[in-house]
mmCIF file of C-alpha atoms in Angstrom:
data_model
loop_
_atom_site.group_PDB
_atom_site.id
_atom_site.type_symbol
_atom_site.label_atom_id
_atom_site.label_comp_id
_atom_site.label_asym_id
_atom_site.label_seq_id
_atom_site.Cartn_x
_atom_site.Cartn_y
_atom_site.Cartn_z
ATOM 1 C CA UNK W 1 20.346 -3.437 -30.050
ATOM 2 C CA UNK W 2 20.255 -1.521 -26.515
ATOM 3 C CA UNK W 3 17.813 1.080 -25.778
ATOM 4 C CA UNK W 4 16.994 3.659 -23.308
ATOM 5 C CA UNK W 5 13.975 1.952 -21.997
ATOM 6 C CA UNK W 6 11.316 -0.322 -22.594
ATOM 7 C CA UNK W 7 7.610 0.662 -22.301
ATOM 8 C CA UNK W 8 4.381 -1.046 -23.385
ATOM 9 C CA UNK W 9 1.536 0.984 -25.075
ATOM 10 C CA UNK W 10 -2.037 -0.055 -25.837
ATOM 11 C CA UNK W 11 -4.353 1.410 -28.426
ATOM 12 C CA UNK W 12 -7.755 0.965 -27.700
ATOM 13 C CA UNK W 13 -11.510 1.793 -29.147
ATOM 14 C CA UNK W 14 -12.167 5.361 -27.860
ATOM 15 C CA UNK W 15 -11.452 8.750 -30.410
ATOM 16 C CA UNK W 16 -7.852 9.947 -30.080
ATOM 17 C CA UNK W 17 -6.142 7.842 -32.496
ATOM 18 C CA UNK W 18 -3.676 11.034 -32.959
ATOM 19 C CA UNK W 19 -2.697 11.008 -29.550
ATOM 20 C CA UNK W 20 -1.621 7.412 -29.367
ATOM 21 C CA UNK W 21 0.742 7.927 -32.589
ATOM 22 C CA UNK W 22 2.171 10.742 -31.556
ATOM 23 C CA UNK W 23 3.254 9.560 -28.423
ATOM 24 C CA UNK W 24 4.456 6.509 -30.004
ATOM 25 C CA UNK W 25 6.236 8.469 -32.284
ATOM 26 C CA UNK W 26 7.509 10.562 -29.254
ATOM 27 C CA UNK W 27 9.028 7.818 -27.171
ATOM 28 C CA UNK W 28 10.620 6.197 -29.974
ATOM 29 C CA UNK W 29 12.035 9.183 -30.463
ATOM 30 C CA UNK W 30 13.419 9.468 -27.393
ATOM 31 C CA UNK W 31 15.089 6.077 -27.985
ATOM 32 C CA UNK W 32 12.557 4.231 -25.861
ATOM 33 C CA UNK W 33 12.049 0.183 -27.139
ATOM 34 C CA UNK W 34 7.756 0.220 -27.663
ATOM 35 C CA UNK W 35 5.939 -2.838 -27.165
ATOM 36 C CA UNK W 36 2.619 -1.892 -28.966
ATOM 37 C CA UNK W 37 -1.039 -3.551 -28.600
ATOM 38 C CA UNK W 38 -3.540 -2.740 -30.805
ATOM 39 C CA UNK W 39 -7.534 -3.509 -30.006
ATOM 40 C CA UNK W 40 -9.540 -4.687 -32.788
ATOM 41 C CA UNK W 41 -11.811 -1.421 -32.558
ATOM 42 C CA UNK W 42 -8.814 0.708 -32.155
ATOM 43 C CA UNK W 43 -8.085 -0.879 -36.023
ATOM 44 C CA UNK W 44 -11.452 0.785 -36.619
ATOM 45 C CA UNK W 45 -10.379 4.006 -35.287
ATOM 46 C CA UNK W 46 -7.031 4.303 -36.529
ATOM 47 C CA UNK W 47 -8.729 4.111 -40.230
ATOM 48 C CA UNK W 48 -11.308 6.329 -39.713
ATOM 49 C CA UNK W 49 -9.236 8.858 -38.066
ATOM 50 C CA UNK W 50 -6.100 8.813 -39.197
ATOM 51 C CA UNK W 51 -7.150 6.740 -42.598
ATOM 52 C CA UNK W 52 -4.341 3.970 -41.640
ATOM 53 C CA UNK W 53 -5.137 0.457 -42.536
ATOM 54 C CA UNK W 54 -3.516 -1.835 -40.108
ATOM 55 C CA UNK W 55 -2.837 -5.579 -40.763
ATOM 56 C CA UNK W 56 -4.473 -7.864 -38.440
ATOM 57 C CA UNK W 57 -1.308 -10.187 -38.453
ATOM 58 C CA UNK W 58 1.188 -8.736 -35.227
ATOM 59 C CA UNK W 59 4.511 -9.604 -37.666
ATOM 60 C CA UNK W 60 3.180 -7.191 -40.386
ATOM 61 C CA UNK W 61 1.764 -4.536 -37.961
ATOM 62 C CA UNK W 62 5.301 -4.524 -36.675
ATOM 63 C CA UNK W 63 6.893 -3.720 -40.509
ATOM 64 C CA UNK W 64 4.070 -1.059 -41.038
ATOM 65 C CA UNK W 65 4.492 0.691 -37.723
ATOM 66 C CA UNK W 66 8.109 0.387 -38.166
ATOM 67 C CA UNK W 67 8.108 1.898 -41.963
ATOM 68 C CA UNK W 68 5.219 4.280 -40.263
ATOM 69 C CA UNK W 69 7.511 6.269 -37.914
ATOM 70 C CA UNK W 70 11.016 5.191 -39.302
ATOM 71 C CA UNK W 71 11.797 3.423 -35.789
ATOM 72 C CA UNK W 72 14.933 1.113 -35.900
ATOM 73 C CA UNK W 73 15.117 -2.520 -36.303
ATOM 74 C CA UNK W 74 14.058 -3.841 -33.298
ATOM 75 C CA UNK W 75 12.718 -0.747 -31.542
ATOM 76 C CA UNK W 76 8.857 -1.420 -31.671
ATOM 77 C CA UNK W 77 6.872 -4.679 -32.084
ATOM 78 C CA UNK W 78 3.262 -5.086 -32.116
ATOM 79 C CA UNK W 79 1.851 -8.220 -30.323
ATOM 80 C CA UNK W 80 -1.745 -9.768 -30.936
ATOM 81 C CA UNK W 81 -4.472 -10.270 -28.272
ATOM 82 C CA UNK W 82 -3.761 -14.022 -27.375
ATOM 83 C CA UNK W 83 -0.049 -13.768 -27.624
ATOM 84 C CA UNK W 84 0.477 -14.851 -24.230
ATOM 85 C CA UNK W 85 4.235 -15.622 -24.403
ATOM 86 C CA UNK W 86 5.097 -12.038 -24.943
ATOM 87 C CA UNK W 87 7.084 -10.318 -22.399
ATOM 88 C CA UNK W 88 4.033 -7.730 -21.180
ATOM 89 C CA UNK W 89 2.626 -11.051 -19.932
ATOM 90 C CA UNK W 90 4.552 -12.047 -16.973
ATOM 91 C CA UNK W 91 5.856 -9.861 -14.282
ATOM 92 C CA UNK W 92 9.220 -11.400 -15.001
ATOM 93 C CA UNK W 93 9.875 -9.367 -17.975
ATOM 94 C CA UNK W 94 6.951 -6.874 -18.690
ATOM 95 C CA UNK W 95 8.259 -3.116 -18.633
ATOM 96 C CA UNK W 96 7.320 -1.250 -15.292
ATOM 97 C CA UNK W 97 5.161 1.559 -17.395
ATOM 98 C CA UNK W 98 2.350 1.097 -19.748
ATOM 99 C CA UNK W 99 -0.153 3.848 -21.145
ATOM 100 C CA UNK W 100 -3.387 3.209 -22.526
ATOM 101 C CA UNK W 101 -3.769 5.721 -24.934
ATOM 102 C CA UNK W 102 -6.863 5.968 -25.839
ATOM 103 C CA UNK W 103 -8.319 4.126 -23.409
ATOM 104 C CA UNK W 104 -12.107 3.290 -23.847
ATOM 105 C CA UNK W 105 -14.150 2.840 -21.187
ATOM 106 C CA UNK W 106 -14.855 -0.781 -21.829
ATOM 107 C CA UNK W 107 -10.942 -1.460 -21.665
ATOM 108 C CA UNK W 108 -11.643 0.879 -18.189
ATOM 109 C CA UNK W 109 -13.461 -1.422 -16.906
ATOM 110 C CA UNK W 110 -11.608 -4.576 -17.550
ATOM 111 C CA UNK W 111 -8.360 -3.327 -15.922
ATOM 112 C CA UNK W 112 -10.519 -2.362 -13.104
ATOM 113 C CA UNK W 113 -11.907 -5.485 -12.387
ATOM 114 C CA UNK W 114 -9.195 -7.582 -13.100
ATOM 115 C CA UNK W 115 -10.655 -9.324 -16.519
ATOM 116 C CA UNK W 116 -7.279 -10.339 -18.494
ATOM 117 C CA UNK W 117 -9.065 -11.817 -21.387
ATOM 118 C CA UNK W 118 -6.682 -9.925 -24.271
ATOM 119 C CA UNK W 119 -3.357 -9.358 -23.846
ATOM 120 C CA UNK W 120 -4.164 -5.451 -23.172
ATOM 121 C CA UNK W 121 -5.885 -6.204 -20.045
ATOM 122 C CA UNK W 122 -3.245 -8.932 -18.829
ATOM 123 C CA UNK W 123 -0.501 -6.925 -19.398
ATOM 124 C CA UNK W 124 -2.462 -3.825 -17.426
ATOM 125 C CA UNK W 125 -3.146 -6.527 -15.082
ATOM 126 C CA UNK W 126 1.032 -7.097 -14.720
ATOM 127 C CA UNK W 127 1.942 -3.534 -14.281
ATOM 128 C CA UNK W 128 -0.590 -3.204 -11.679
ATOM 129 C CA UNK W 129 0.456 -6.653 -9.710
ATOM 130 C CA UNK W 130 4.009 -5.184 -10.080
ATOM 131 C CA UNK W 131 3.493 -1.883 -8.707
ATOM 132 C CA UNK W 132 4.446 -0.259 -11.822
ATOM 133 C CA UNK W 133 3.209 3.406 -13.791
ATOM 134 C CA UNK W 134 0.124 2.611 -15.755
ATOM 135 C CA UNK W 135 -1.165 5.420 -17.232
ATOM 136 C CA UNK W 136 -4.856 5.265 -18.413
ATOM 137 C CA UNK W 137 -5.567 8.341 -21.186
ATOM 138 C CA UNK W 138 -9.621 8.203 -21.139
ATOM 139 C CA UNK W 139 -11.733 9.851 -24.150
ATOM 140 C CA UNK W 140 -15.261 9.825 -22.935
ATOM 141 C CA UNK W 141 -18.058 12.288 -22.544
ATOM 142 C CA UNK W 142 -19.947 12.540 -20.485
ATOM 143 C CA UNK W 143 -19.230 9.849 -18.033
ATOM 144 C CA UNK W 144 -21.430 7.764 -16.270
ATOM 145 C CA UNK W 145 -21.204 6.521 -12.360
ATOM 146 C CA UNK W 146 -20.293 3.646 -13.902
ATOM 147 C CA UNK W 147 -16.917 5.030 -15.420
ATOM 148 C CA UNK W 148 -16.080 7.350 -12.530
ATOM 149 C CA UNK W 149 -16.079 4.455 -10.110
ATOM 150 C CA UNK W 150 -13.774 2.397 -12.446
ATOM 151 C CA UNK W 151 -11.532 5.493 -12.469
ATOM 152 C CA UNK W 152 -11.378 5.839 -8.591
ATOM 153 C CA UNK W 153 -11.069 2.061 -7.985
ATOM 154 C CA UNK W 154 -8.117 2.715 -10.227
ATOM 155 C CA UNK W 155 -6.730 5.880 -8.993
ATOM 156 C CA UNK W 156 -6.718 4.380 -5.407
ATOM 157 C CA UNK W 157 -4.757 1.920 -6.593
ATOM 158 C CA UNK W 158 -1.973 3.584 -8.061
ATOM 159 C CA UNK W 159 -2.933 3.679 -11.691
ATOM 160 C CA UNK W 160 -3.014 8.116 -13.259
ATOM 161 C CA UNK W 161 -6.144 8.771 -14.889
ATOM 162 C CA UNK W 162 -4.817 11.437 -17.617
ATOM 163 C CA UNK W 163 -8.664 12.378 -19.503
ATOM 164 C CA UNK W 164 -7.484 13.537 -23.083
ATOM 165 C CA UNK W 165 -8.087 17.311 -22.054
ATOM 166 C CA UNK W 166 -6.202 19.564 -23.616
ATOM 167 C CA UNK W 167 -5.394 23.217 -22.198
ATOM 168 C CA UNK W 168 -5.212 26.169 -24.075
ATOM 169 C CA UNK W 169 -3.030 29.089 -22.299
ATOM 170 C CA UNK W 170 -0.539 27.952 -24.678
ATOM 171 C CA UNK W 171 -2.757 29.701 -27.274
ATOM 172 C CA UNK W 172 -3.091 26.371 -29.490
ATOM 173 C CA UNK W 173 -3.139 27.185 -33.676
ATOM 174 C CA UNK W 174 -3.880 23.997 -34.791
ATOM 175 C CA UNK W 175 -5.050 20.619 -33.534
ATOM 176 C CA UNK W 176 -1.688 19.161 -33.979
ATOM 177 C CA UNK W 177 -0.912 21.597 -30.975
ATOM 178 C CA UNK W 178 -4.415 20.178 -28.866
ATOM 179 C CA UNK W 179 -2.755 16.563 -29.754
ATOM 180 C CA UNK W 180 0.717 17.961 -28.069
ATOM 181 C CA UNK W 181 -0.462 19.013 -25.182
ATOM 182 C CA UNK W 182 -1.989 16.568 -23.584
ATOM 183 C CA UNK W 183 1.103 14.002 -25.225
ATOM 184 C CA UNK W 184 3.203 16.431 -23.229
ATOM 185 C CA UNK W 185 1.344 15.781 -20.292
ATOM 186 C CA UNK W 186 1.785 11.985 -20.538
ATOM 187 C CA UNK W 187 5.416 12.266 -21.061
ATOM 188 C CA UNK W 188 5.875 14.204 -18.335
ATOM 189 C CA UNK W 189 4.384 11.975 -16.222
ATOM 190 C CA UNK W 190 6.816 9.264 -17.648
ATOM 191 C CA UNK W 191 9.589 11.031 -16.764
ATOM 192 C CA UNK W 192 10.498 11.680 -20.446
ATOM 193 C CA UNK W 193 12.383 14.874 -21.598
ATOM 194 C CA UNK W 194 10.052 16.592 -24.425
ATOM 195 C CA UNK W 195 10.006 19.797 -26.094
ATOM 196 C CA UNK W 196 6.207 19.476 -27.657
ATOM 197 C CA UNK W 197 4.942 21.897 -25.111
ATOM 198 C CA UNK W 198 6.571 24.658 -22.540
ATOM 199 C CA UNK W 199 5.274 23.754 -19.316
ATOM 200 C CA UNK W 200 3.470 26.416 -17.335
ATOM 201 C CA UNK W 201 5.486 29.512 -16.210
ATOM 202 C CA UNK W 202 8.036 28.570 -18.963
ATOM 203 C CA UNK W 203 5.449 30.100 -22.255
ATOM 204 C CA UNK W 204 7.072 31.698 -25.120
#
């Protein structure tokens, strides 16, 4: 099956579970093919969060996440942290953008430096190496010298720091509209048409 795009999206450990999904439910959505990798303490997060019990085995994450937001056959699959064949491994096939979303700080400082000991970090490592979009979506507070010099080593190098910090001129109602703004943001950036949020100027 063809689709729009291709894009690779990494859950990590920090808070935000909500924004992750929903942007995974956004670009599927918008017909996008999502290669999804899941840390082992973004499993922790995604059940206390969002109360979602994710298997540990990539070939049944793929059939919840697929049942989860009703994507077609085909249109996401989740790959495991030493699943080095995948296609976000090698230049030669990874897609050009990736967002980390949430990104911790410890998965901050891997793609900073270069690490690639999971599969989240080598395929960060690819998009970089490739001169792709990576998009990093940090959830910290407050943040240390540490953290800000990972984010400007990044930054320099091409890579979008996007913190998760919502507005709210759009007069939010409910934290499904916090999560939707800064998901707005994010697609935005990826060049995706979306209709979660009026961009500034354009307010009901």
């Amino acid at each position: 099956m063809n689709f729009k795009q291709q894009i690779t999206i990494a859950f990590t450990g920090a808070s935000g579970a909500p924004y992750g999904l929903r942007l995974v439910q956004s670009l599927l959505k918008a017909d996008f093919q999502v290669f999804l990798l899941i840390s082992s303490a973004s499993r922790v997060v995604l059940a206390t969060e969002e109360n979602l019990k994710i298997p540990a085995n990539p070939e049944a994450a793929t059939s919840f996440f697929t049942d989860f937001f009703s994507a077609k056959p085909e249109q996401l699959k989740v790959f495991g942290k030493d699943e080095w064949f995948s296609p976000v491994a090698s230049g030669s096939a990874a897609p050009k953008q990736m967002v980390v979303c949430p990104c911790s700080t410890g998965t901050l400082s891997a793609i900073a430096t270069g690490k690639s000991d999971n599969l989240i970090e080598r395929a960060a490592d690819v998009v970089i190496k490739e001169r792709g979009q990576l998009l990093l979506v940090t959830r910290e507070m407050p943040l240390s010298t540490i953290h800000l010099e990972n984010m400007l080593k990044l930054s320099q190098i091409g890579a979008t720091i996007m913190p998760a910090s919502p507005g709210f001129y759009h007069n939010p109602e409910s934290i499904q509209d916090l999560v939707d703004f800064v998901v707005a943001r994010i697609l935005d950036h990826l060049g995706v048409d979306q209709s979660l949020m009026p961009r500034w100027g354009y307010q009901k």
